Amino acid sequence: MTPAAQHSPELRAAARHFDRRRFLTVTGAAAALAFATNLPAAGAAAAAPLDAARITENPFTLGVASGDPLPASVLLWTRLAPKPYEPDSGLPAERVAVHWELAHDESFRRIVRRGTATAHPEFHHTVHVEVGYLDPGRVYYYRFRTGTWISETGRTRTAPGRGDKGGTASGLSFAAVSCQAYSDGYYTPYRHLAQDDVDIVFHLGDYLYEYAVNSVGGNRKYTDRTLPDVFNRETVTLEDYRLRYALFKSDPDLRAAHAAHPFVVTWDDHETENNYADDIPENSVPPEEFLLRRAAAYRAYWENQPLRTPQKPSGPDMRLYRRFHWGRLAQFDILDTRQYRSNQAYGDGWQVPGPESADPSRTMTGTTQERWLLNGWAKSDAVWNVVPQQVTFSQRRNSTSDTYKVSMDSWDGYSASRERLLAGADAAGIENLMVLTGDVHNGYAYDLKRDFDDRSSRTVGTELVATSVSSGGNGSDKPANWDTYMTANPHMRFYNGRRGYVTVALGRTSARVDFKTVPYVTTTGAGISTAASFAVEAGRPGLTPA
C-alpha cells in the first residue's frame, strides 16, 4: 500500500476492497482448498472410520472445554491428540467416533444427554458438540470417550432463562483473563481460577502468541523436558497455528480452568499477528499473503476453542462478535476490535493525538458491528450491560503535561469511534455499563467518563482491565510509571502490574470487583491474593473501594 493510501480513509477502504478481491481471485483456489472446502465432499462416500482400538495412547491430552452457555444449550469441546506435538497429533487422516455424556452429577449416575460425534481429520480431530433441550440456570458435568479412553470430567452450566422461570436471576459471578504468553511464565493464575466459584470465564484475547518458543520454553526454563524445534519459529501456516495451540493447551493449569468453568472467548492480535488491523499486517507482506495467514489463524482458533457453528470461519473471515444474556440481570456484547478496524493512526505506537486519530471516518469495530452493538443496547432490558472486548477503552495519557501521548492501538487512537459508542449508550439509557478489557498486561480500574477531556464530566460506567496470565513475566505491584499514570488520568482508580485476573460478582443492586494477583510466574507454586476490591452501585456508576 502506498503512503498516500495509508493516510487517506477513502484510499484505505478502496485498497482493502481491492486486496480482498485480489485475494479471492488470485489466491482463491488455494485458500478454498486450504481453509474453506477442506471438508468431506457432499454426497461423496465417506471413508471408513478409524477403529478406536488402534488408538494406543491417551487421545485426550489437551483436555476438555465448554463455552457460550445459553439457557437451554451448552457447547462441549475436545481434541484428539495422542501426540500433540506432532503435525498429525499421532492420528491417521481418518474419522474417529467420539462418544459424549452430559450428566447432573460427577459420577454420571444421572445421565441427561449422550451421543456420538465425529472427529474429522479436516478439523484436526477437534469436536464441537452443541447439546440442547437442557434446563436453564443449571450445572452439568460432561466427558468424552473413544475406544477404551475416557477424558477427564468437565463442569459447565446453562444460563438462566429470560422468562418467568429464570429471568429474575439475582446473581452472577464471572472472571476475566487475558494474555498468556507461554514463554513468559507458568499459568499459575489458572490453577487458582480453576478453584474459584465463578459461573463463567471471559477470555479477552491473546490466548496464543505467534512468536517462537525455544527448546526450554523461554522464561519457563524447563529442566525436565525439551520442546521440539517445531515451536522455535513464528506461526504462519495452518500447521504452525495448530501446533502452537497444542503447546499452549498442554499446560495443566489452563486445562484445569477450562474443565472447571465454561469460557466465552474473543481474540486480540497475537492469535494472528501483533497489532494487525483488518487486512493490514504489521509487517510488509503482500495483502494476499497476509489474508492466507489470517485464514490459517482463524481456522485454528475455531478448531481449538469452545465455539459454536455460527463462528466457524469462511476463509479469512469469521464473525466472532455475539451476544449473550444472563436472565435479565446482564447482557453481554462480546466485541471483535481487530478484524474490522481502521489502520492505526500515525504509524501506530504511542503518539500525540491529532486530526488523523480523531478522524470521524475511523472505526474500531466496523460499521456493521457498531450498529449491531448500538441496536442491542437500545433493546436491552438488563440491569448490567457488559462489553467484553480487547483494548483499553478509557483515555490513558502517558504524561501530566499538556503535551501527552496515547496508544494508537487502543480506543484513544479511535476517539470518534469511542464517542459514537458513548453517545449510543447515552441515547439507549444504559445506566450500568461495564467494559471488560485485556491486552496491556496490567490491572486497571477506570471510571468511564462521558468526556475524558473534561475532568468534571459525569461518570457513565466502569472499565475493568484484566492483567495478563503470564505475559510480561512477574511484573510488580507498582510499575515505574504508577505515579504519572494515576496523576495524568484521575479517572484511573487502580493500577497494578502483577499477573492474575479479575472477578466480578453481579447482583441486582450492586457489583463487587476483586483484582487477584500472584507474586511470580517464572517459577511454579505462587499463591494468590486480592490486590484491591471495589463496589459499583447499580444506577450510580463509578467505583468505590470495598
Coordinates of C-alpha atoms in Angstrom, one line a residue:
M1 CA 0.0 0.0 0.0
T2 CA 1.3 3.5 -0.9
P3 CA 2.0 6.1 1.8
A4 CA -0.9 8.1 0.5
A5 CA -3.3 5.2 0.8
Q6 CA -2.1 4.6 4.4
H7 CA -3.2 8.1 5.4
S8 CA -6.4 8.5 3.4
P9 CA -9.5 6.7 4.8
E10 CA -11.1 6.6 1.3
L11 CA -8.0 5.2 -0.3
R12 CA -7.5 2.7 2.5
A13 CA -11.1 1.5 2.1
A14 CA -10.6 1.1 -1.7
A15 CA -7.3 -0.7 -1.2
R16 CA -8.9 -3.1 1.3
H17 CA -11.6 -3.8 -1.2
F18 CA -9.1 -4.4 -3.9
D19 CA -6.9 -6.5 -1.7
R20 CA -9.8 -8.7 -0.7
R21 CA -11.0 -9.1 -4.3
R22 CA -7.4 -9.9 -5.3
F23 CA -7.2 -12.5 -2.6
L24 CA -10.4 -14.1 -3.8
T25 CA -9.4 -14.1 -7.4
V26 CA -5.7 -14.6 -7.4
T27 CA -5.3 -17.0 -4.5
G28 CA -9.0 -18.0 -4.1
A29 CA -8.4 -21.5 -5.3
A30 CA -5.6 -22.2 -2.9
A31 CA -7.4 -20.5 0.0
A32 CA -10.6 -22.5 -0.6
L33 CA -8.6 -25.7 -0.8
A34 CA -6.7 -25.0 2.4
F35 CA -9.3 -23.3 4.5
A36 CA -12.9 -23.3 3.2
T37 CA -13.6 -26.6 1.4
N38 CA -11.2 -28.8 3.2
L39 CA -14.2 -30.9 4.3
P40 CA -15.8 -34.2 3.3
A41 CA -17.3 -33.7 -0.1
A42 CA -21.1 -33.5 -0.1
G43 CA -22.6 -36.8 -1.4
A44 CA -19.2 -38.5 -1.5
A45 CA -18.8 -41.9 0.0
A46 CA -17.3 -41.5 3.5
A47 CA -14.1 -43.3 4.2
A48 CA -14.2 -46.0 6.9
P49 CA -13.8 -44.5 10.3
L50 CA -10.7 -45.3 12.4
D51 CA -11.0 -48.4 14.6
A52 CA -10.7 -46.7 18.0
A53 CA -8.9 -49.8 19.2
R54 CA -5.9 -48.6 17.1
I55 CA -5.5 -45.6 19.4
T56 CA -3.0 -47.0 21.9
E57 CA -2.1 -43.7 23.7
N58 CA -4.4 -41.3 25.6
P59 CA -6.0 -39.0 22.9
F60 CA -7.4 -36.5 25.5
T61 CA -4.0 -34.9 26.2
L62 CA -5.4 -31.4 25.6
G63 CA -8.3 -31.7 27.9
V64 CA -11.9 -30.7 27.6
A65 CA -13.7 -27.4 27.5
S66 CA -17.2 -25.8 27.3
G67 CA -18.4 -22.4 26.2
D68 CA -21.0 -19.9 25.1
P69 CA -23.7 -21.1 27.5
L70 CA -27.3 -20.5 26.5
P71 CA -30.5 -21.1 28.6
A72 CA -31.2 -24.5 27.1
S73 CA -27.8 -25.4 25.5
V74 CA -24.1 -25.8 26.1
L75 CA -21.2 -26.2 23.8
L76 CA -18.7 -29.0 24.6
W77 CA -15.2 -29.3 23.1
T78 CA -12.3 -31.6 22.9
R79 CA -9.5 -32.5 20.5
L80 CA -8.0 -36.0 20.0
A81 CA -4.2 -35.7 20.1
P82 CA -2.2 -38.8 21.4
K83 CA 1.0 -37.0 20.3
P84 CA 0.0 -33.3 20.4
Y85 CA 3.5 -32.0 19.4
E86 CA 3.4 -33.8 16.0
P87 CA 1.7 -32.3 13.0
D88 CA -0.8 -35.1 12.7
S89 CA -1.3 -35.3 16.5
G90 CA -0.4 -39.0 16.3
L91 CA -3.6 -40.0 14.3
P92 CA -4.1 -41.1 10.7
A93 CA -6.2 -38.9 8.4
E94 CA -9.3 -40.8 9.3
R95 CA -12.6 -40.0 11.0
V96 CA -12.9 -41.0 14.7
A97 CA -16.1 -41.6 16.5
V98 CA -16.2 -39.8 19.9
H99 CA -18.9 -40.6 22.4
W100 CA -20.0 -37.9 24.9
E101 CA -22.2 -37.8 28.0
L102 CA -23.8 -35.0 30.0
A103 CA -25.0 -35.6 33.5
H104 CA -26.4 -33.9 36.6
D105 CA -23.6 -35.4 38.8
E106 CA -19.9 -36.0 38.6
S107 CA -20.3 -39.8 39.0
F108 CA -22.5 -39.8 35.8
R109 CA -25.3 -41.8 37.5
R110 CA -27.9 -39.3 36.3
I111 CA -27.2 -39.0 32.6
V112 CA -29.1 -36.2 30.9
R113 CA -27.9 -36.5 27.3
R114 CA -25.5 -38.7 25.4
G115 CA -24.5 -39.1 21.8
T116 CA -21.7 -39.6 19.3
A117 CA -19.8 -37.0 17.4
T118 CA -17.3 -37.4 14.6
A119 CA -13.7 -36.0 14.9
H120 CA -12.8 -35.1 11.4
P121 CA -9.1 -35.0 10.3
E122 CA -10.1 -31.9 8.3
F123 CA -10.7 -30.1 11.6
H124 CA -7.6 -31.7 13.2
H125 CA -9.8 -34.2 15.1
T126 CA -11.5 -31.5 17.1
V127 CA -15.0 -32.0 18.4
H128 CA -17.7 -29.3 18.9
V129 CA -20.9 -30.7 20.4
E130 CA -23.9 -28.4 20.8
V131 CA -26.2 -30.1 23.4
G132 CA -29.7 -28.7 23.5
Y133 CA -33.0 -29.2 25.4
L134 CA -31.4 -28.5 28.8
D135 CA -32.8 -26.8 31.9
P136 CA -31.8 -23.1 32.3
G137 CA -29.6 -22.0 35.1
R138 CA -28.2 -25.4 35.9
V139 CA -24.8 -27.0 36.4
Y140 CA -23.9 -30.1 34.3
Y141 CA -20.9 -32.5 34.1
Y142 CA -19.6 -33.9 30.8
R143 CA -16.9 -36.2 29.4
F144 CA -15.8 -37.9 26.2
R145 CA -14.9 -41.4 25.3
T146 CA -13.3 -43.1 22.3
G147 CA -12.2 -46.7 22.4
T148 CA -11.1 -47.5 25.9
W149 CA -10.0 -44.0 26.6
I150 CA -12.2 -41.6 28.7
S151 CA -11.5 -37.9 29.1
E152 CA -11.3 -36.0 32.3
T153 CA -14.7 -34.7 33.6
G154 CA -15.6 -31.1 32.8
R155 CA -18.1 -28.9 34.6
T156 CA -20.4 -26.5 32.8
R157 CA -23.7 -24.7 33.1
T158 CA -26.5 -23.2 31.2
A159 CA -27.5 -19.5 31.5
P160 CA -30.7 -18.6 33.3
G161 CA -33.7 -18.0 31.0
R162 CA -35.2 -14.6 30.4
G163 CA -38.8 -15.6 31.2
D164 CA -40.6 -16.1 34.4
K165 CA -38.7 -19.2 35.4
G166 CA -35.2 -17.9 35.3
G167 CA -35.4 -14.3 34.1
T168 CA -35.1 -12.9 37.6
A169 CA -31.6 -14.3 38.1
S170 CA -30.4 -12.5 41.2
G171 CA -26.6 -13.1 40.9
L172 CA -23.8 -14.0 38.6
S173 CA -20.0 -14.3 39.2
F174 CA -17.5 -14.3 36.4
A175 CA -13.8 -13.9 35.8
A176 CA -11.9 -12.1 33.1
V177 CA -8.5 -13.2 31.9
S178 CA -6.1 -12.3 29.0
C179 CA -2.7 -12.6 27.6
Q180 CA -0.9 -15.9 28.2
A181 CA 2.5 -15.8 26.5
Y182 CA 3.9 -19.4 27.0
S183 CA 7.5 -18.2 27.0
D184 CA 6.9 -15.6 29.7
G185 CA 5.9 -17.8 32.6
Y186 CA 3.7 -20.5 34.0
Y187 CA -0.1 -20.3 34.0
T188 CA -0.3 -20.2 37.8
P189 CA -3.3 -17.8 37.9
Y190 CA -5.3 -20.5 36.1
R191 CA -4.6 -23.0 38.9
H192 CA -6.3 -20.7 41.3
L193 CA -9.1 -19.7 38.9
A194 CA -9.9 -23.4 38.5
Q195 CA -10.8 -23.5 42.2
D196 CA -12.7 -20.2 42.3
D197 CA -16.5 -20.3 42.5
V198 CA -17.4 -18.5 39.3
D199 CA -20.1 -19.1 36.8
I200 CA -18.3 -18.2 33.6
V201 CA -14.8 -17.0 32.4
F202 CA -14.3 -14.4 29.7
H203 CA -11.0 -14.7 27.8
L204 CA -10.3 -11.3 26.3
G205 CA -7.6 -12.1 23.8
D206 CA -4.0 -13.2 23.3
Y207 CA -4.8 -16.8 24.1
L208 CA -2.0 -17.6 21.7
Y209 CA 1.3 -15.8 20.8
E210 CA 2.8 -16.2 17.3
Y211 CA 6.4 -15.7 18.4
A212 CA 8.9 -18.6 18.5
V213 CA 9.2 -20.7 21.7
N214 CA 12.7 -22.2 22.2
S215 CA 13.5 -25.6 23.5
V216 CA 13.3 -24.8 27.2
G217 CA 10.1 -22.8 26.9
G218 CA 11.6 -19.3 27.3
N219 CA 11.3 -18.0 30.8
R220 CA 9.7 -21.2 31.9
K221 CA 13.2 -22.7 31.7
Y222 CA 12.2 -26.3 31.8
T223 CA 14.7 -28.6 33.3
D224 CA 12.7 -31.8 32.9
R225 CA 11.9 -31.7 29.2
T226 CA 12.9 -30.3 25.9
L227 CA 10.4 -28.8 23.4
P228 CA 10.8 -29.8 19.8
D229 CA 12.1 -27.4 17.2
V230 CA 8.6 -27.1 15.5
F231 CA 7.8 -24.4 18.1
N232 CA 11.0 -22.4 17.6
R233 CA 9.6 -20.4 14.7
E234 CA 6.8 -17.8 14.2
T235 CA 3.4 -19.1 13.3
V236 CA 2.4 -18.5 9.7
T237 CA 0.8 -21.7 8.3
L238 CA -2.2 -23.6 9.5
E239 CA 0.1 -26.4 10.8
D240 CA 2.1 -23.7 12.7
Y241 CA -1.0 -22.4 14.5
R242 CA -2.4 -25.9 15.2
L243 CA 0.9 -26.9 16.8
R244 CA 1.1 -23.8 18.9
Y245 CA -2.4 -24.4 20.3
A246 CA -1.3 -27.9 21.2
L247 CA 1.7 -26.4 23.1
F248 CA -0.4 -23.8 25.0
K249 CA -3.2 -26.2 25.8
S250 CA -0.8 -28.8 27.1
D251 CA -0.4 -26.6 30.2
P252 CA -2.2 -28.4 33.1
D253 CA -3.4 -25.2 34.8
L254 CA -5.1 -24.0 31.7
R255 CA -6.7 -27.4 31.2
A256 CA -7.9 -27.3 34.7
A257 CA -9.6 -23.9 34.3
H258 CA -11.3 -25.0 31.1
A259 CA -12.6 -28.1 32.8
A260 CA -13.9 -26.2 35.8
H261 CA -15.8 -23.4 34.0
P262 CA -17.4 -22.5 30.7
F263 CA -15.4 -20.0 28.7
V264 CA -16.6 -17.2 26.4
V265 CA -13.6 -16.3 24.2
T266 CA -12.7 -13.4 21.9
W267 CA -9.4 -12.8 20.2
D268 CA -7.0 -9.8 20.1
D269 CA -4.0 -9.6 17.8
H270 CA -1.5 -12.3 18.8
E271 CA -3.8 -15.1 17.8
T272 CA -2.8 -14.0 14.2
E273 CA -0.1 -11.3 14.3
N274 CA 0.9 -8.4 16.6
N275 CA -1.2 -5.2 16.0
Y276 CA -2.7 -6.2 12.7
A277 CA -5.7 -4.1 11.6
D278 CA -8.3 -5.7 9.5
D279 CA -6.4 -7.0 6.4
I280 CA -3.4 -4.7 7.1
P281 CA -0.5 -6.7 8.6
E282 CA 2.2 -5.3 11.0
N283 CA 4.9 -6.5 8.6
S284 CA 5.3 -5.6 5.0
V285 CA 4.0 -8.6 3.1
P286 CA 1.6 -8.8 0.0
P287 CA -2.0 -8.5 1.1
E288 CA -3.0 -11.8 -0.3
E289 CA -0.2 -13.5 1.7
F290 CA -1.4 -11.9 4.9
L291 CA -5.0 -13.0 4.2
L292 CA -3.8 -16.5 3.8
R293 CA -2.1 -16.3 7.1
R294 CA -5.2 -14.8 8.7
A295 CA -7.3 -17.6 7.3
A296 CA -5.0 -20.1 8.8
A297 CA -5.1 -18.4 12.2
Y298 CA -8.9 -18.0 12.2
R299 CA -9.3 -21.7 11.2
A300 CA -7.0 -22.9 14.0
Y301 CA -8.7 -20.6 16.5
W302 CA -12.2 -22.0 15.8
E303 CA -10.8 -25.6 15.9
N304 CA -9.3 -25.1 19.3
Q305 CA -11.9 -23.0 21.1
P306 CA -15.3 -23.9 22.6
L307 CA -17.2 -22.0 19.8
R308 CA -20.5 -22.7 18.1
T309 CA -21.2 -23.3 14.5
P310 CA -22.1 -19.7 13.6
Q311 CA -18.5 -18.8 14.5
K312 CA -17.0 -21.2 12.0
P313 CA -14.7 -19.2 9.7
S314 CA -15.0 -18.9 5.9
G315 CA -11.6 -18.2 4.5
P316 CA -10.1 -15.1 6.2
D317 CA -13.4 -14.0 7.7
M318 CA -15.0 -15.1 11.0
R319 CA -17.9 -13.5 12.9
L320 CA -16.7 -13.5 16.5
Y321 CA -18.9 -10.7 17.9
R322 CA -22.0 -12.1 19.5
R323 CA -24.5 -11.5 22.4
F324 CA -25.5 -13.5 25.5
H325 CA -27.9 -12.9 28.3
W326 CA -27.9 -14.0 31.9
G327 CA -31.6 -13.8 32.6
R328 CA -32.5 -10.1 32.8
L329 CA -29.5 -9.5 35.1
A330 CA -26.9 -9.0 32.4
Q331 CA -26.4 -8.6 28.7
F332 CA -23.0 -9.4 27.3
D333 CA -22.0 -8.0 24.0
I334 CA -18.7 -9.6 23.0
L335 CA -16.7 -7.5 20.5
D336 CA -14.1 -8.0 17.9
T337 CA -11.8 -5.0 17.7
R338 CA -9.3 -6.5 15.3
Q339 CA -11.0 -7.8 12.2
Y340 CA -12.8 -4.6 11.1
R341 CA -10.7 -1.7 12.5
S342 CA -9.1 1.1 10.5
N343 CA -5.3 1.0 10.4
Q344 CA -3.6 2.6 13.4
A345 CA -3.1 6.3 13.1
Y346 CA 0.4 8.0 12.8
G347 CA 2.1 4.6 12.2
D348 CA 0.9 3.0 15.5
G349 CA 2.7 3.1 18.9
W350 CA 2.3 5.9 21.4
Q351 CA 1.7 9.2 19.6
V352 CA 0.4 12.7 20.3
P353 CA -3.3 12.6 19.3
G354 CA -4.3 14.8 16.4
P355 CA -6.5 15.1 13.3
E356 CA -5.7 11.7 12.0
S357 CA -6.5 9.8 15.2
A358 CA -9.7 11.9 15.6
D359 CA -10.9 11.4 12.1
P360 CA -14.6 10.6 12.3
S361 CA -14.3 8.1 9.5
R362 CA -12.0 5.9 11.6
T363 CA -13.6 2.9 13.2
M364 CA -12.5 0.3 15.8
T365 CA -15.4 -2.1 15.2
G366 CA -16.5 -1.5 11.6
T367 CA -19.9 -0.1 10.7
T368 CA -21.9 -3.3 10.9
Q369 CA -20.6 -4.4 14.3
E370 CA -21.1 -0.8 15.7
R371 CA -24.7 -0.7 14.5
W372 CA -25.3 -4.2 16.0
L373 CA -24.0 -3.0 19.4
L374 CA -26.0 0.2 19.5
N375 CA -29.2 -1.6 18.4
G376 CA -28.6 -4.2 21.1
W377 CA -28.3 -1.5 23.7
A378 CA -31.4 0.2 22.5
K379 CA -33.4 -3.1 23.1
S380 CA -31.7 -4.1 26.3
D381 CA -33.7 -4.7 29.4
A382 CA -30.8 -5.9 31.5
V383 CA -29.6 -4.4 34.8
W384 CA -26.0 -4.6 33.7
N385 CA -24.7 -4.2 30.1
V386 CA -21.2 -5.8 30.0
V387 CA -18.9 -5.4 27.0
P388 CA -16.1 -8.0 26.9
Q389 CA -13.5 -6.6 24.4
Q390 CA -9.8 -6.3 23.8
V391 CA -8.0 -3.0 24.1
T392 CA -8.1 -0.1 26.6
F393 CA -11.4 1.9 26.2
S394 CA -10.7 4.8 28.6
Q395 CA -8.3 7.6 27.9
R396 CA -4.8 6.8 29.1
R397 CA -2.4 9.7 28.9
N398 CA 1.3 8.9 29.5
S399 CA 2.2 12.4 30.8
T400 CA 0.9 15.0 33.2
S401 CA 1.9 17.8 30.8
D402 CA -0.4 19.5 28.2
T403 CA 1.5 17.6 25.5
Y404 CA 0.9 13.9 26.1
K405 CA 0.9 10.7 24.1
V406 CA -1.7 7.9 23.9
S407 CA -1.7 4.5 22.4
M408 CA -2.8 4.4 18.8
D409 CA -3.7 0.7 19.1
S410 CA -6.2 1.4 21.8
W411 CA -9.5 3.3 21.7
D412 CA -7.5 6.5 22.2
G413 CA -6.4 6.1 18.6
Y414 CA -10.1 5.8 17.5
S415 CA -11.6 8.6 19.6
A416 CA -14.5 9.3 17.3
S417 CA -15.4 5.6 17.3
R418 CA -15.4 5.7 21.1
E419 CA -17.5 8.8 21.2
R420 CA -20.2 7.1 19.0
L421 CA -20.5 4.3 21.5
L422 CA -20.7 6.6 24.5
A423 CA -23.3 8.6 22.7
G424 CA -25.2 5.5 21.8
A425 CA -25.1 4.2 25.4
D426 CA -26.5 7.6 26.5
A427 CA -29.3 7.5 23.9
A428 CA -30.2 4.0 24.9
G429 CA -30.4 5.0 28.6
I430 CA -27.8 2.5 29.6
E431 CA -27.2 3.1 33.4
N432 CA -24.8 0.3 34.3
L433 CA -22.2 0.0 31.6
M434 CA -19.2 -2.2 32.3
V435 CA -16.4 -2.7 29.8
L436 CA -14.0 -5.6 30.2
T437 CA -10.5 -5.3 28.7
G438 CA -7.3 -7.2 28.3
D439 CA -4.2 -6.6 26.2
V440 CA -2.0 -4.4 28.3
H441 CA -0.5 -6.8 30.9
N442 CA -1.7 -4.7 33.8
G443 CA -4.7 -4.5 36.0
Y444 CA -6.6 -1.2 35.7
A445 CA -9.9 0.1 37.0
Y446 CA -11.4 3.2 35.4
D447 CA -14.5 5.3 35.8
L448 CA -15.8 5.8 32.3
K449 CA -16.3 9.5 31.6
R450 CA -18.8 10.9 29.1
D451 CA -16.0 13.3 28.0
F452 CA -12.5 12.3 29.0
D453 CA -11.0 15.7 28.2
D454 CA -13.3 17.3 30.8
R455 CA -12.2 16.2 34.3
S456 CA -15.6 17.3 35.7
S457 CA -17.5 15.2 33.2
R458 CA -20.0 12.8 34.6
T459 CA -19.2 9.1 35.1
V460 CA -21.2 6.8 32.8
G461 CA -19.8 3.4 33.5
T462 CA -16.8 1.3 34.6
E463 CA -13.9 -0.3 32.8
L464 CA -12.1 -3.3 34.3
V465 CA -8.8 -4.3 32.7
A466 CA -7.7 -7.8 33.4
T467 CA -3.9 -8.1 33.8
S468 CA -2.2 -10.9 31.9
V469 CA -2.0 -14.6 33.0
S470 CA 1.8 -14.7 32.2
S471 CA 2.7 -12.1 29.6
G472 CA 5.3 -9.7 30.8
G473 CA 6.8 -12.0 33.4
N474 CA 6.4 -11.4 37.1
G475 CA 5.7 -7.7 37.0
S476 CA 5.4 -5.5 40.0
D477 CA 2.7 -4.1 42.3
K478 CA 3.7 -0.6 41.5
P479 CA 5.2 -0.1 38.0
A480 CA 7.7 2.7 37.5
N481 CA 5.1 5.0 35.8
W482 CA 2.5 4.4 38.5
D483 CA 2.6 8.0 39.9
T484 CA 2.5 9.5 36.4
Y485 CA -0.4 7.4 35.2
M486 CA -2.5 7.9 38.3
T487 CA -2.0 11.7 38.2
A488 CA -2.4 12.1 34.5
N489 CA -5.6 10.0 34.5
P490 CA -7.8 10.9 37.5
H491 CA -10.5 8.6 36.3
M492 CA -8.0 5.7 36.8
R493 CA -8.9 4.2 40.2
F494 CA -6.5 1.3 40.2
Y495 CA -3.2 0.3 38.6
N496 CA -1.2 -2.9 39.3
G497 CA 1.4 -4.7 37.3
R498 CA 1.3 -8.2 38.7
R499 CA -0.1 -11.3 36.8
G500 CA -3.5 -12.6 37.6
Y501 CA -7.2 -12.0 36.8
V502 CA -10.3 -10.0 37.8
T503 CA -13.5 -11.5 39.2
V504 CA -16.9 -9.7 39.3
A505 CA -20.0 -10.6 41.3
L506 CA -23.0 -9.0 39.8
G507 CA -26.2 -8.5 41.8
R508 CA -29.4 -6.6 41.1
T509 CA -28.4 -3.7 43.2
S510 CA -24.6 -3.7 43.1
A511 CA -21.4 -5.4 41.8
R512 CA -18.2 -6.4 43.6
V513 CA -14.9 -6.4 41.8
D514 CA -11.8 -8.2 43.0
F515 CA -8.3 -7.9 41.3
K516 CA -6.5 -11.1 42.1
T517 CA -2.7 -11.4 41.6
V518 CA 0.2 -13.8 42.1
P519 CA 3.7 -12.6 43.1
Y520 CA 5.6 -14.5 40.4
V521 CA 5.0 -16.8 37.3
T522 CA 8.6 -17.6 36.2
T523 CA 8.6 -20.4 38.7
T524 CA 5.7 -22.6 39.9
G525 CA 3.8 -22.6 43.2
A526 CA 2.9 -19.0 43.8
G527 CA -0.1 -18.2 46.0
I528 CA -2.8 -15.7 45.2
S529 CA -4.1 -12.6 47.0
T530 CA -6.6 -9.8 46.3
A531 CA -4.7 -6.6 45.4
A532 CA -7.8 -4.4 45.5
S533 CA -11.6 -4.6 45.7
F534 CA -14.3 -2.2 44.5
A535 CA -18.0 -1.9 44.6
V536 CA -20.3 -0.4 42.0
E537 CA -23.8 0.5 42.9
A538 CA -26.5 -0.1 40.2
G539 CA -27.8 3.2 38.9
R540 CA -24.9 5.1 40.3
P541 CA -21.9 4.5 38.0
G542 CA -18.4 4.7 39.5
L543 CA -16.0 2.7 41.5
T544 CA -15.9 2.8 45.3
P545 CA -13.2 0.9 47.3
A546 CA -14.6 -2.1 49.1

